[in-house]
Tab-separated table of C-alpha atoms in Angstrom:
chain	number	residue	atom	x	y	z
A	90	UNK	CA	128.377	28.996	44.627
A	91	UNK	CA	128.559	29.844	40.909
A	92	UNK	CA	124.876	29.166	40.270
A	93	UNK	CA	123.714	32.124	42.385
A	94	UNK	CA	123.706	35.784	41.304
A	95	UNK	CA	125.802	38.605	42.707
A	96	UNK	CA	123.799	41.680	43.662
A	97	UNK	CA	125.033	44.983	42.260
A	98	UNK	CA	123.030	47.512	44.228
A	99	UNK	CA	122.192	51.032	43.113
A	100	UNK	CA	120.453	53.819	45.016
A	101	UNK	CA	118.625	56.728	43.411
A	102	UNK	CA	117.432	59.767	45.362
A	103	UNK	CA	114.106	61.256	44.293
A	104	UNK	CA	112.792	64.746	45.012
A	105	UNK	CA	109.414	66.489	44.712
A	106	UNK	CA	109.812	69.722	42.750
A	107	UNK	CA	108.296	71.808	45.562
A	108	UNK	CA	110.949	70.571	48.024
A	109	UNK	CA	114.684	71.361	47.985
A	110	UNK	CA	116.472	68.808	45.792
A	111	UNK	CA	119.541	69.290	47.951
A	112	UNK	CA	117.660	67.871	50.938
A	113	UNK	CA	117.076	64.527	49.227
A	114	UNK	CA	120.567	64.435	47.697
A	115	UNK	CA	122.375	65.112	50.988
A	116	UNK	CA	120.268	62.601	52.886
A	117	UNK	CA	121.065	60.019	50.200
A	118	UNK	CA	124.791	60.707	50.602
A	119	UNK	CA	124.419	59.964	54.307
A	120	UNK	CA	122.710	56.643	53.524
A	121	UNK	CA	125.498	55.625	51.139
A	122	UNK	CA	128.065	56.434	53.811
A	123	UNK	CA	126.143	54.405	56.412
A	124	UNK	CA	125.920	51.481	53.976
A	125	UNK	CA	129.675	51.448	53.454
A	126	UNK	CA	130.212	51.499	57.225
A	127	UNK	CA	128.184	48.273	57.470
A	128	UNK	CA	130.045	46.628	54.585
A	129	UNK	CA	127.390	47.196	51.908
A	130	UNK	CA	128.686	48.512	48.596
A	131	UNK	CA	126.121	50.642	46.776
A	132	UNK	CA	126.335	52.726	43.617
A	133	UNK	CA	124.865	56.201	44.089
A	134	UNK	CA	123.086	57.357	40.971
A	135	UNK	CA	124.508	60.801	40.071
A	136	UNK	CA	121.111	62.137	39.005
A	137	UNK	CA	118.594	63.096	41.662
A	138	UNK	CA	115.203	62.412	40.097
A	139	UNK	CA	112.650	65.193	40.029
A	140	UNK	CA	111.008	64.546	36.650
A	141	UNK	CA	110.459	61.853	34.028
A	142	UNK	CA	113.408	63.267	32.074
A	143	UNK	CA	115.618	62.803	35.137
A	144	UNK	CA	114.213	59.282	35.485
A	145	UNK	CA	115.355	58.304	31.985
A	146	UNK	CA	118.797	59.778	32.633
A	147	UNK	CA	119.077	57.891	35.916
A	148	UNK	CA	118.115	54.610	34.217
A	149	UNK	CA	121.032	54.995	31.820
A	150	UNK	CA	123.417	55.724	34.704
A	151	UNK	CA	122.228	52.695	36.669
A	152	UNK	CA	122.462	50.475	33.599
A	153	UNK	CA	125.947	51.766	32.843
A	154	UNK	CA	127.057	50.907	36.367
A	155	UNK	CA	125.776	47.328	35.956
A	156	UNK	CA	123.168	47.616	38.717
A	157	UNK	CA	120.716	44.710	38.945
A	158	UNK	CA	118.894	45.807	42.126
A	159	UNK	CA	117.705	49.291	43.056
A	160	UNK	CA	116.839	51.333	46.129
A	161	UNK	CA	114.515	54.250	45.417
A	162	UNK	CA	115.200	56.697	48.243
A	163	UNK	CA	112.642	59.324	49.156
A	164	UNK	CA	114.823	61.957	50.773
A	165	UNK	CA	111.760	64.171	50.636
A	166	UNK	CA	108.151	63.649	49.491
A	167	UNK	CA	109.268	62.423	46.069
A	168	UNK	CA	107.697	62.644	42.577
A	169	UNK	CA	105.238	59.770	42.595
A	170	UNK	CA	105.032	59.389	38.797
A	171	UNK	CA	108.756	59.572	38.036
A	172	UNK	CA	109.778	57.335	40.942
A	173	UNK	CA	107.273	54.598	40.116
A	174	UNK	CA	108.181	54.728	36.417
A	175	UNK	CA	111.775	54.230	37.517
A	176	UNK	CA	110.683	51.027	39.240
A	177	UNK	CA	108.704	49.996	36.164
A	178	UNK	CA	111.557	50.360	33.705
A	179	UNK	CA	114.428	49.209	35.922
A	180	UNK	CA	115.432	45.639	35.078
A	181	UNK	CA	115.589	44.071	38.525
A	182	UNK	CA	114.063	44.081	42.022
A	183	UNK	CA	113.313	47.502	43.510
A	184	UNK	CA	113.037	48.707	47.103
A	185	UNK	CA	111.305	51.890	48.275
A	186	UNK	CA	112.490	53.531	51.478
A	187	UNK	CA	112.266	57.024	52.937
A	188	UNK	CA	114.044	59.526	55.157
A	189	UNK	CA	112.975	60.330	58.698
A	190	UNK	CA	113.115	63.949	59.816
A	191	UNK	CA	116.372	64.644	61.650
A	192	UNK	CA	115.689	67.274	64.283
A	193	UNK	CA	113.016	69.452	65.799
A	194	UNK	CA	115.236	72.451	65.096
A	195	UNK	CA	114.829	72.160	61.314
A	196	UNK	CA	111.160	71.487	60.577
A	197	UNK	CA	110.612	74.419	58.215
A	198	UNK	CA	113.259	74.526	55.493
A	199	UNK	CA	114.532	71.048	56.348
A	200	UNK	CA	111.276	69.094	56.558
A	201	UNK	CA	110.964	66.505	53.784
A	202	UNK	CA	107.542	64.895	54.359
A	203	UNK	CA	108.820	61.549	53.080
A	204	UNK	CA	106.551	59.768	55.572
A	205	UNK	CA	103.655	61.089	53.491
A	206	UNK	CA	105.491	60.456	50.234
A	207	UNK	CA	105.665	56.687	50.798
A	208	UNK	CA	101.863	56.576	50.885
A	209	UNK	CA	101.606	58.177	47.453
A	210	UNK	CA	104.434	56.027	46.081
A	211	UNK	CA	102.765	52.814	47.242
A	212	UNK	CA	99.435	53.923	45.780
A	213	UNK	CA	101.047	54.655	42.416
A	214	UNK	CA	102.900	51.341	42.439
A	215	UNK	CA	99.568	49.581	42.867
A	216	UNK	CA	97.964	51.636	40.076
A	217	UNK	CA	100.721	50.571	37.696
A	218	UNK	CA	100.810	46.923	38.917
A	219	UNK	CA	104.491	47.282	39.849
A	220	UNK	CA	106.104	44.995	42.410
A	221	UNK	CA	108.364	46.605	44.983
A	222	UNK	CA	109.929	45.700	48.299
A	223	UNK	CA	108.791	48.050	51.062
A	224	UNK	CA	110.214	47.327	54.550
A	225	UNK	CA	107.917	46.776	57.520
A	226	UNK	CA	108.602	50.345	58.681
A	227	UNK	CA	110.124	52.049	55.642
A	228	UNK	CA	111.097	55.399	57.189
A	229	UNK	CA	114.346	55.888	59.055
A	230	UNK	CA	117.605	57.660	59.709
A	231	UNK	CA	120.589	57.033	57.458
A	232	UNK	CA	121.798	54.203	59.704
A	233	UNK	CA	118.336	52.644	59.924
A	234	UNK	CA	117.864	52.843	56.161
A	235	UNK	CA	121.269	51.195	55.660
A	236	UNK	CA	120.090	48.315	57.847
A	237	UNK	CA	116.905	48.024	55.774
A	238	UNK	CA	118.976	47.921	52.590
A	239	UNK	CA	121.102	45.136	54.045
A	240	UNK	CA	117.927	43.111	54.642
A	241	UNK	CA	116.846	43.749	51.038
A	242	UNK	CA	119.975	42.246	49.494
A	243	UNK	CA	119.156	38.525	50.044
A	244	UNK	CA	115.606	39.124	48.800
A	245	UNK	CA	116.994	40.836	45.703
A	246	UNK	CA	119.442	37.978	45.151
A	247	UNK	CA	116.614	35.431	45.185
A	248	UNK	CA	114.406	37.474	42.853
A	249	UNK	CA	117.261	38.041	40.380
A	250	UNK	CA	118.038	34.323	40.489
A	251	UNK	CA	114.450	33.271	39.826
A	252	UNK	CA	114.125	35.748	36.966
A	253	UNK	CA	117.106	34.054	35.305
A	254	UNK	CA	116.356	30.446	36.283
A	255	UNK	CA	115.647	27.340	34.252
A	256	UNK	CA	114.268	24.174	35.839
A	257	UNK	CA	115.435	21.037	34.044
A	258	UNK	CA	113.470	17.911	34.861
A	259	UNK	CA	113.903	14.286	33.893
A	260	UNK	CA	111.067	11.810	33.951
A	261	UNK	CA	107.471	11.910	35.153
A	262	UNK	CA	106.721	11.703	38.847
A	263	UNK	CA	106.890	8.201	40.326
A	264	UNK	CA	103.626	6.331	40.834
A	265	UNK	CA	101.796	7.427	43.992
A	266	UNK	CA	103.736	10.704	44.151
A	267	UNK	CA	100.978	12.906	42.771
A	268	UNK	CA	101.760	15.178	45.748
A	269	UNK	CA	104.640	16.566	43.695
A	270	UNK	CA	102.172	17.794	41.060
A	271	UNK	CA	103.667	20.831	39.342
A	272	UNK	CA	101.442	22.923	37.062
A	273	UNK	CA	103.914	24.946	35.031
A	274	UNK	CA	101.737	28.026	34.459
A	275	UNK	CA	102.992	29.680	37.649
A	276	UNK	CA	106.603	29.021	36.659
A	277	UNK	CA	106.176	31.322	33.694
A	278	UNK	CA	104.368	33.870	35.856
A	279	UNK	CA	107.422	33.898	38.129
A	280	UNK	CA	109.769	34.419	35.178
A	281	UNK	CA	111.146	30.861	35.349
A	282	UNK	CA	111.739	28.684	32.300
A	283	UNK	CA	111.318	24.917	32.325
A	284	UNK	CA	112.704	22.107	30.195
A	285	UNK	CA	110.967	18.780	30.764
A	286	UNK	CA	112.757	15.662	29.517
A	287	UNK	CA	112.269	11.926	29.496
A	288	UNK	CA	114.375	9.595	31.611
A	289	UNK	CA	115.475	8.140	28.270
A	290	UNK	CA	117.072	11.476	27.382
A	291	UNK	CA	119.179	11.351	30.522
A	292	UNK	CA	119.943	7.666	30.014
A	293	UNK	CA	121.183	8.284	26.471
A	294	UNK	CA	123.394	11.146	27.663
A	295	UNK	CA	124.664	9.001	30.538
A	296	UNK	CA	125.706	6.233	28.146
A	297	UNK	CA	127.502	8.756	25.960
A	298	UNK	CA	129.673	9.607	28.983
A	299	UNK	CA	130.867	6.046	29.482
A	300	UNK	CA	134.652	6.059	29.843
A	301	UNK	CA	134.666	9.878	29.936
A	302	UNK	CA	138.228	11.005	30.595
A	303	UNK	CA	137.061	13.178	33.507
A	304	UNK	CA	135.643	10.284	35.542
A	305	UNK	CA	138.871	9.450	37.453
A	306	UNK	CA	139.279	13.076	38.511
A	307	UNK	CA	135.705	13.235	39.832
A	308	UNK	CA	136.148	9.886	41.615
A	309	UNK	CA	139.260	11.242	43.319
A	310	UNK	CA	137.316	14.301	44.450
A	311	UNK	CA	134.563	12.074	45.823
A	312	UNK	CA	137.110	9.955	47.672
A	313	UNK	CA	138.595	13.072	49.230
A	314	UNK	CA	135.161	14.324	50.314
A	315	UNK	CA	134.022	10.974	51.726
A	316	UNK	CA	137.314	10.191	53.471
A	317	UNK	CA	136.676	7.444	56.065
A	318	UNK	CA	133.009	7.353	55.057
A	319	UNK	CA	133.880	5.840	51.678
A	320	UNK	CA	132.410	2.432	52.462
A	321	UNK	CA	131.364	1.507	48.920
A	322	UNK	CA	134.132	2.741	46.617
A	323	UNK	CA	133.070	0.493	43.739
A	324	UNK	CA	130.009	2.658	43.013
A	325	UNK	CA	131.947	5.898	42.640
A	326	UNK	CA	132.753	5.606	38.898
A	327	UNK	CA	129.043	5.268	38.065
A	328	UNK	CA	128.203	8.241	40.270
A	329	UNK	CA	130.998	10.303	38.711
A	330	UNK	CA	129.658	9.454	35.252
A	331	UNK	CA	126.205	10.679	36.313
A	332	UNK	CA	127.587	13.883	37.820
A	333	UNK	CA	129.480	14.761	34.646
A	334	UNK	CA	126.386	13.967	32.574
A	335	UNK	CA	124.195	16.361	34.575
A	336	UNK	CA	126.747	19.172	34.585
A	337	UNK	CA	127.291	18.859	30.836
A	338	UNK	CA	123.537	18.842	30.241
A	339	UNK	CA	123.215	21.960	32.374
A	340	UNK	CA	125.759	23.882	30.326
A	341	UNK	CA	124.402	22.675	26.989
A	342	UNK	CA	120.753	23.400	27.851
A	343	UNK	CA	121.023	26.588	29.895
A	344	UNK	CA	120.032	28.581	26.840
A	345	UNK	CA	119.036	32.167	27.630
A	346	UNK	CA	119.106	31.573	31.384
A	347	UNK	CA	122.010	32.090	33.759
A	348	UNK	CA	121.084	29.598	36.473
A	349	UNK	CA	119.747	26.031	36.577
A	350	UNK	CA	118.143	23.640	39.041
A	351	UNK	CA	117.154	20.022	38.452
A	352	UNK	CA	114.079	17.996	39.387
A	353	UNK	CA	114.853	14.374	38.571
A	354	UNK	CA	113.137	11.036	38.831
A	355	UNK	CA	115.309	8.846	41.011
A	356	UNK	CA	113.458	5.517	41.412
A	357	UNK	CA	112.504	2.739	40.859
A	358	UNK	CA	113.623	2.151	37.256
A	359	UNK	CA	116.561	4.535	37.665
A	360	UNK	CA	118.495	1.956	39.669
A	361	UNK	CA	117.957	-0.919	37.246
A	362	UNK	CA	119.101	1.152	34.249
A	363	UNK	CA	121.750	3.517	35.602
A	364	UNK	CA	123.071	1.001	38.113
A	365	UNK	CA	123.165	3.353	41.098
A	366	UNK	CA	121.170	5.610	43.380
A	367	UNK	CA	121.713	9.287	42.431
A	368	UNK	CA	121.458	10.715	45.957
A	369	UNK	CA	125.177	11.425	46.532
A	370	UNK	CA	125.455	13.214	43.190
A	371	UNK	CA	122.406	15.296	44.128
A	372	UNK	CA	124.096	16.240	47.388
A	373	UNK	CA	127.306	17.316	45.652
A	374	UNK	CA	125.535	19.527	43.120
A	375	UNK	CA	123.348	21.085	45.796
A	376	UNK	CA	126.478	21.984	47.765
A	377	UNK	CA	127.559	24.020	44.699
A	378	UNK	CA	124.294	25.952	44.573
A	379	UNK	CA	122.647	23.648	42.015
A	380	UNK	CA	119.736	22.022	43.868
A	381	UNK	CA	118.600	18.642	42.537
A	382	UNK	CA	115.153	17.783	43.859
A	383	UNK	CA	114.097	14.165	44.222
A	384	UNK	CA	111.025	12.604	42.639
A	385	UNK	CA	110.665	15.288	39.949
A	386	UNK	CA	109.633	17.805	42.611
A	387	UNK	CA	109.813	20.973	40.514
A	388	UNK	CA	108.526	23.341	43.193
A	389	UNK	CA	110.785	21.653	45.715
A	390	UNK	CA	113.783	22.498	43.522
A	391	UNK	CA	112.624	26.119	43.217
A	392	UNK	CA	112.124	26.310	46.983
A	393	UNK	CA	115.636	25.010	47.535
A	394	UNK	CA	116.999	27.586	45.110
A	395	UNK	CA	115.284	30.420	46.982
A	396	UNK	CA	116.903	29.168	50.192
A	397	UNK	CA	120.313	28.875	48.561
A	398	UNK	CA	120.122	32.426	47.195
A	399	UNK	CA	119.094	33.856	50.551
A	400	UNK	CA	121.463	31.877	52.777
A	401	UNK	CA	124.350	31.630	50.268
A	402	UNK	CA	124.805	28.159	51.689
A	403	UNK	CA	123.907	24.568	50.933
A	404	UNK	CA	120.257	23.662	51.454
A	405	UNK	CA	118.397	20.362	51.381
A	406	UNK	CA	115.000	18.871	50.565
A	407	UNK	CA	113.526	16.481	53.122
A	408	UNK	CA	110.430	14.447	53.734
A	409	UNK	CA	108.396	15.637	56.711
A	410	UNK	CA	108.766	12.039	57.549
A	411	UNK	CA	108.028	10.432	60.885
A	412	UNK	CA	107.139	11.212	64.453
A	413	UNK	CA	109.743	11.114	67.207
A	414	UNK	CA	109.197	8.038	69.409
A	415	UNK	CA	107.941	8.876	72.879
A	416	UNK	CA	110.850	7.098	74.586
A	417	UNK	CA	113.378	9.114	72.536
A	418	UNK	CA	111.542	12.298	73.474
A	419	UNK	CA	111.556	11.431	77.188
A	420	UNK	CA	115.200	10.362	77.192
A	421	UNK	CA	116.760	13.046	75.007
A	422	UNK	CA	114.437	16.048	74.673
A	423	UNK	CA	111.810	16.476	77.382
A	424	UNK	CA	113.860	17.932	80.218
A	425	UNK	CA	116.497	19.567	78.006
A	426	UNK	CA	114.500	21.635	75.517
A	427	UNK	CA	111.299	23.621	75.692
A	428	UNK	CA	109.397	21.500	73.198
A	429	UNK	CA	106.440	19.150	73.485
A	430	UNK	CA	106.542	15.791	71.722
A	431	UNK	CA	104.201	17.177	69.043
A	432	UNK	CA	106.608	20.035	68.349
A	433	UNK	CA	109.099	17.457	67.071
A	434	UNK	CA	109.374	15.264	63.992
A	435	UNK	CA	112.053	13.627	61.873
A	436	UNK	CA	113.087	15.117	58.555
A	437	UNK	CA	114.510	12.465	56.232
A	438	UNK	CA	115.608	11.722	52.715
A	439	UNK	CA	117.548	8.862	51.206
A	440	UNK	CA	120.908	10.614	51.070
A	441	UNK	CA	120.681	13.899	49.179
A	442	UNK	CA	121.985	16.258	51.892
A	443	UNK	CA	125.390	17.857	51.340
A	444	UNK	CA	128.228	16.322	53.349
A	445	UNK	CA	128.922	19.673	55.044
A	446	UNK	CA	125.462	19.439	56.635
A	447	UNK	CA	125.931	15.968	58.150
A	448	UNK	CA	127.586	15.223	61.480
A	449	UNK	CA	129.209	12.188	59.905
A	450	UNK	CA	129.053	11.161	56.281
A	451	UNK	CA	129.001	7.595	55.010
A	452	UNK	CA	128.426	6.175	51.539
A	453	UNK	CA	125.741	3.507	51.904
A	454	UNK	CA	122.919	1.827	49.985
A	455	UNK	CA	119.242	2.786	50.000
A	456	UNK	CA	117.613	0.346	52.383
A	457	UNK	CA	114.013	0.735	51.155
A	458	UNK	CA	114.973	0.357	47.494
A	459	UNK	CA	117.179	-2.617	48.321
A	460	UNK	CA	114.189	-4.421	49.818
A	461	UNK	CA	112.287	-4.104	46.546
A	462	UNK	CA	115.027	-4.323	43.925
A	463	UNK	CA	117.727	-6.555	45.385
A	464	UNK	CA	116.156	-8.708	48.087
A	465	UNK	CA	118.491	-11.263	49.653
A	466	UNK	CA	121.465	-9.902	47.658
A	467	UNK	CA	124.494	-7.809	48.413
A	468	UNK	CA	123.711	-4.181	47.519
A	469	UNK	CA	124.802	-3.198	44.037
A	470	UNK	CA	122.422	-0.986	42.048
A	471	UNK	CA	120.959	0.510	45.239
A	472	UNK	CA	124.312	1.951	46.341
A	473	UNK	CA	124.865	5.698	46.248
A	474	UNK	CA	123.258	7.313	49.282
A	475	UNK	CA	125.149	9.732	51.520
A	476	UNK	CA	123.925	9.038	55.020
A	477	UNK	CA	124.310	10.554	58.463
A	478	UNK	CA	122.549	12.670	61.073
A	479	UNK	CA	121.922	16.263	60.025
A	480	UNK	CA	123.982	18.888	61.850
A	481	UNK	CA	122.200	20.435	64.848
A	482	UNK	CA	121.383	24.126	64.832
A	483	UNK	CA	118.874	26.681	63.610
A	484	UNK	CA	116.893	25.923	60.449
A	485	UNK	CA	114.104	27.397	58.358
A	486	UNK	CA	111.629	24.888	56.931
A	487	UNK	CA	109.687	26.272	53.959
A	488	UNK	CA	108.071	25.568	50.613
A	489	UNK	CA	106.653	27.371	47.589
A	490	UNK	CA	103.933	25.326	45.910
A	491	UNK	CA	101.410	25.583	43.105
A	492	UNK	CA	98.058	23.989	43.738
A	493	UNK	CA	96.498	21.689	41.165
A	494	UNK	CA	94.498	24.655	39.825
A	495	UNK	CA	97.699	26.734	39.485
A	496	UNK	CA	97.468	29.012	42.522
A	497	UNK	CA	100.618	29.832	44.454
A	498	UNK	CA	100.863	29.232	48.161
A	499	UNK	CA	103.770	28.902	50.564
A	500	UNK	CA	104.771	28.380	54.175
A	501	UNK	CA	107.750	29.379	56.294
A	502	UNK	CA	108.576	28.013	59.740
A	503	UNK	CA	111.699	28.581	61.828
A	504	UNK	CA	112.985	25.933	64.207
A	505	UNK	CA	116.051	23.847	64.872
A	506	UNK	CA	117.658	20.460	64.427
A	507	UNK	CA	118.248	19.027	67.881
A	508	UNK	CA	121.533	17.314	68.809
A	509	UNK	CA	119.747	14.002	69.285
A	510	UNK	CA	121.000	10.768	67.712
A	511	UNK	CA	118.352	9.547	65.259
A	512	UNK	CA	119.294	5.838	65.445
A	513	UNK	CA	117.952	5.518	61.905
A	514	UNK	CA	119.093	5.536	58.272
A	515	UNK	CA	119.351	8.052	55.450
A	516	UNK	CA	120.107	11.758	55.740
A	517	UNK	CA	117.966	12.445	58.780
A	518	UNK	CA	117.549	14.716	61.775
A	519	UNK	CA	115.321	15.344	64.773
A	520	UNK	CA	113.584	18.642	64.034
A	521	UNK	CA	111.735	20.895	66.451
A	522	UNK	CA	109.391	23.681	65.352
A	523	UNK	CA	107.261	25.530	67.932
A	524	UNK	CA	103.592	24.505	67.670
A	525	UNK	CA	104.452	21.998	64.931
A	526	UNK	CA	101.442	19.810	65.749
A	527	UNK	CA	98.992	22.610	64.991
A	528	UNK	CA	101.011	23.749	61.967
A	529	UNK	CA	101.082	20.174	60.617
A	530	UNK	CA	97.289	19.829	60.883
A	531	UNK	CA	96.090	23.331	59.964
A	532	UNK	CA	98.594	24.184	57.220
A	533	UNK	CA	100.407	21.154	55.832
A	534	UNK	CA	97.441	18.783	55.837
A	535	UNK	CA	94.577	21.251	55.449
A	536	UNK	CA	96.204	23.084	52.532
A	537	UNK	CA	97.351	19.899	50.783
A	538	UNK	CA	101.108	20.450	50.879
A	539	UNK	CA	103.303	17.575	49.678
A	540	UNK	CA	105.644	15.664	51.940
A	541	UNK	CA	108.770	17.536	50.781
A	542	UNK	CA	109.994	20.670	52.523
A	543	UNK	CA	113.076	22.751	51.784
A	544	UNK	CA	115.538	23.388	54.601
A	545	UNK	CA	117.830	26.391	54.931
A	546	UNK	CA	120.455	26.090	57.647
A	547	UNK	CA	119.840	29.155	59.799
A	548	UNK	CA	116.957	31.423	60.711
A	549	UNK	CA	116.072	33.083	57.398
A	550	UNK	CA	112.327	33.337	57.926
A	551	UNK	CA	112.115	37.090	57.407
A	552	UNK	CA	114.031	37.125	54.125
A	553	UNK	CA	112.214	34.067	52.755
A	554	UNK	CA	108.835	35.474	53.809
A	555	UNK	CA	109.652	38.833	52.194
A	556	UNK	CA	110.818	37.119	48.996
A	557	UNK	CA	107.606	35.122	48.727
A	558	UNK	CA	105.565	38.294	49.280
A	559	UNK	CA	107.570	40.062	46.557
A	560	UNK	CA	106.790	37.179	44.207
A	561	UNK	CA	103.101	37.792	44.800
A	562	UNK	CA	102.274	34.797	47.003
A	563	UNK	CA	99.136	35.787	48.923
A	564	UNK	CA	98.432	32.499	50.697
A	565	UNK	CA	101.523	32.608	52.908
A	566	UNK	CA	101.476	30.689	56.180
A	567	UNK	CA	103.765	30.314	59.198
A	568	UNK	CA	103.734	28.313	62.413
A	569	UNK	CA	101.383	30.394	64.526
A	570	UNK	CA	102.151	30.707	68.228
A	571	UNK	CA	99.858	29.326	70.916
A	572	UNK	CA	96.749	31.471	71.257
A	573	UNK	CA	96.813	32.615	67.611
A	574	UNK	CA	94.310	30.433	65.803
A	575	UNK	CA	94.500	29.430	62.153
A	576	UNK	CA	91.504	30.180	59.957
A	577	UNK	CA	88.946	27.500	60.729
A	578	UNK	CA	90.991	25.959	63.549
A	579	UNK	CA	88.812	24.391	66.255
A	580	UNK	CA	89.349	26.533	69.376
A	581	UNK	CA	88.443	23.542	71.536
A	582	UNK	CA	90.872	21.103	69.913
A	583	UNK	CA	93.489	19.404	72.054
A	584	UNK	CA	96.992	18.993	70.650
């Protein structure tokens, strides 16, 4: 995935001047060793920071090593001013973590008081309005700290990516899709740039790529990917032309940013003018770490990108679409899995999910669009969807969203895709999330979330939750277990 950053991690030991500097330095060496034993490469800053002068020297060393993420390690109490200024001036996400005392036999000369030091560090971070990642329990042995650092890396990757991200959109939202409303103020607050374009801009660029010499090569790659699922080969040249157009636009319009996602209008006029449905192209770009959100869903695209950075895998964007029929539940779920009917739903989109995340992949036409655009005709302009049941396994369903008055909120819910045949169309799966019925009513409906949710393939709830906290999202929900009421939830309600 070339559209996702690599994390170059640095660690800097800090030391309070009334504690032995050697204590912090030696404990830091032990952390670096433990990191390497778990496969984590980390640059140890040569300077142990005791003063602001040391801090400036350490910044130069970290910059020279190419570090873009930093662990501030309190091997003893730590100098609260110098260590928080380090976080302020370092260009990248920062983690604070501290050393546990090693043994009862060395609690005089070898006591570091880092447990206390984290309190002062966190207070100073707040005074200076500095964001930092602090683990749930940020004090540990060298091995425990190495494990905490490993958990920080995907969070750092997502934050670095967002700080260097541009969202490119084409077209206004379709009629009746106000749910994808995207006030851009919060994009700038998150460090994200946005370039909003007309569909005409994309159409003009598309026409300029007619007969592009690269089209046959892309068609051949599509044919190889689709294999036996290539049921509509005649549409592939149009799709290849669109893919090349988007990739060229990305490179030409990246500007000062390193990474790009798209949020594109995809119906209804798209089909009549471009002569295809863009879903398969969206799926191919998303598989490369370049999410393309449907229906100009800007925050959906950003959500997908967060998931891609954290999982380092293809993600997708789906409608929280329809209930599971009771007879399907009884036949295929009830006695096999520990879920109620209301814990289940179907996640669907026209055909934007990467082929590697489908149990079988088939090039088809978009049935709903065909009804409106080509009734009683053989599919032509509505061809281009990649369809199949979504692979079963663990998933994390989540979304970052700005409200209409530009306030950030988000949700994260872990669950799974069940190995149940959907007997339907599109890219679709039978999803199960514990207590989904309550979550649907008390979070998704009550807090006015749109129908789109991002899906990461695996349980990444902790890393996604931590990333959203780092970004400053205060209204952050999850699927609460039975017995844990949502704010304002009726305790007498029956689900």
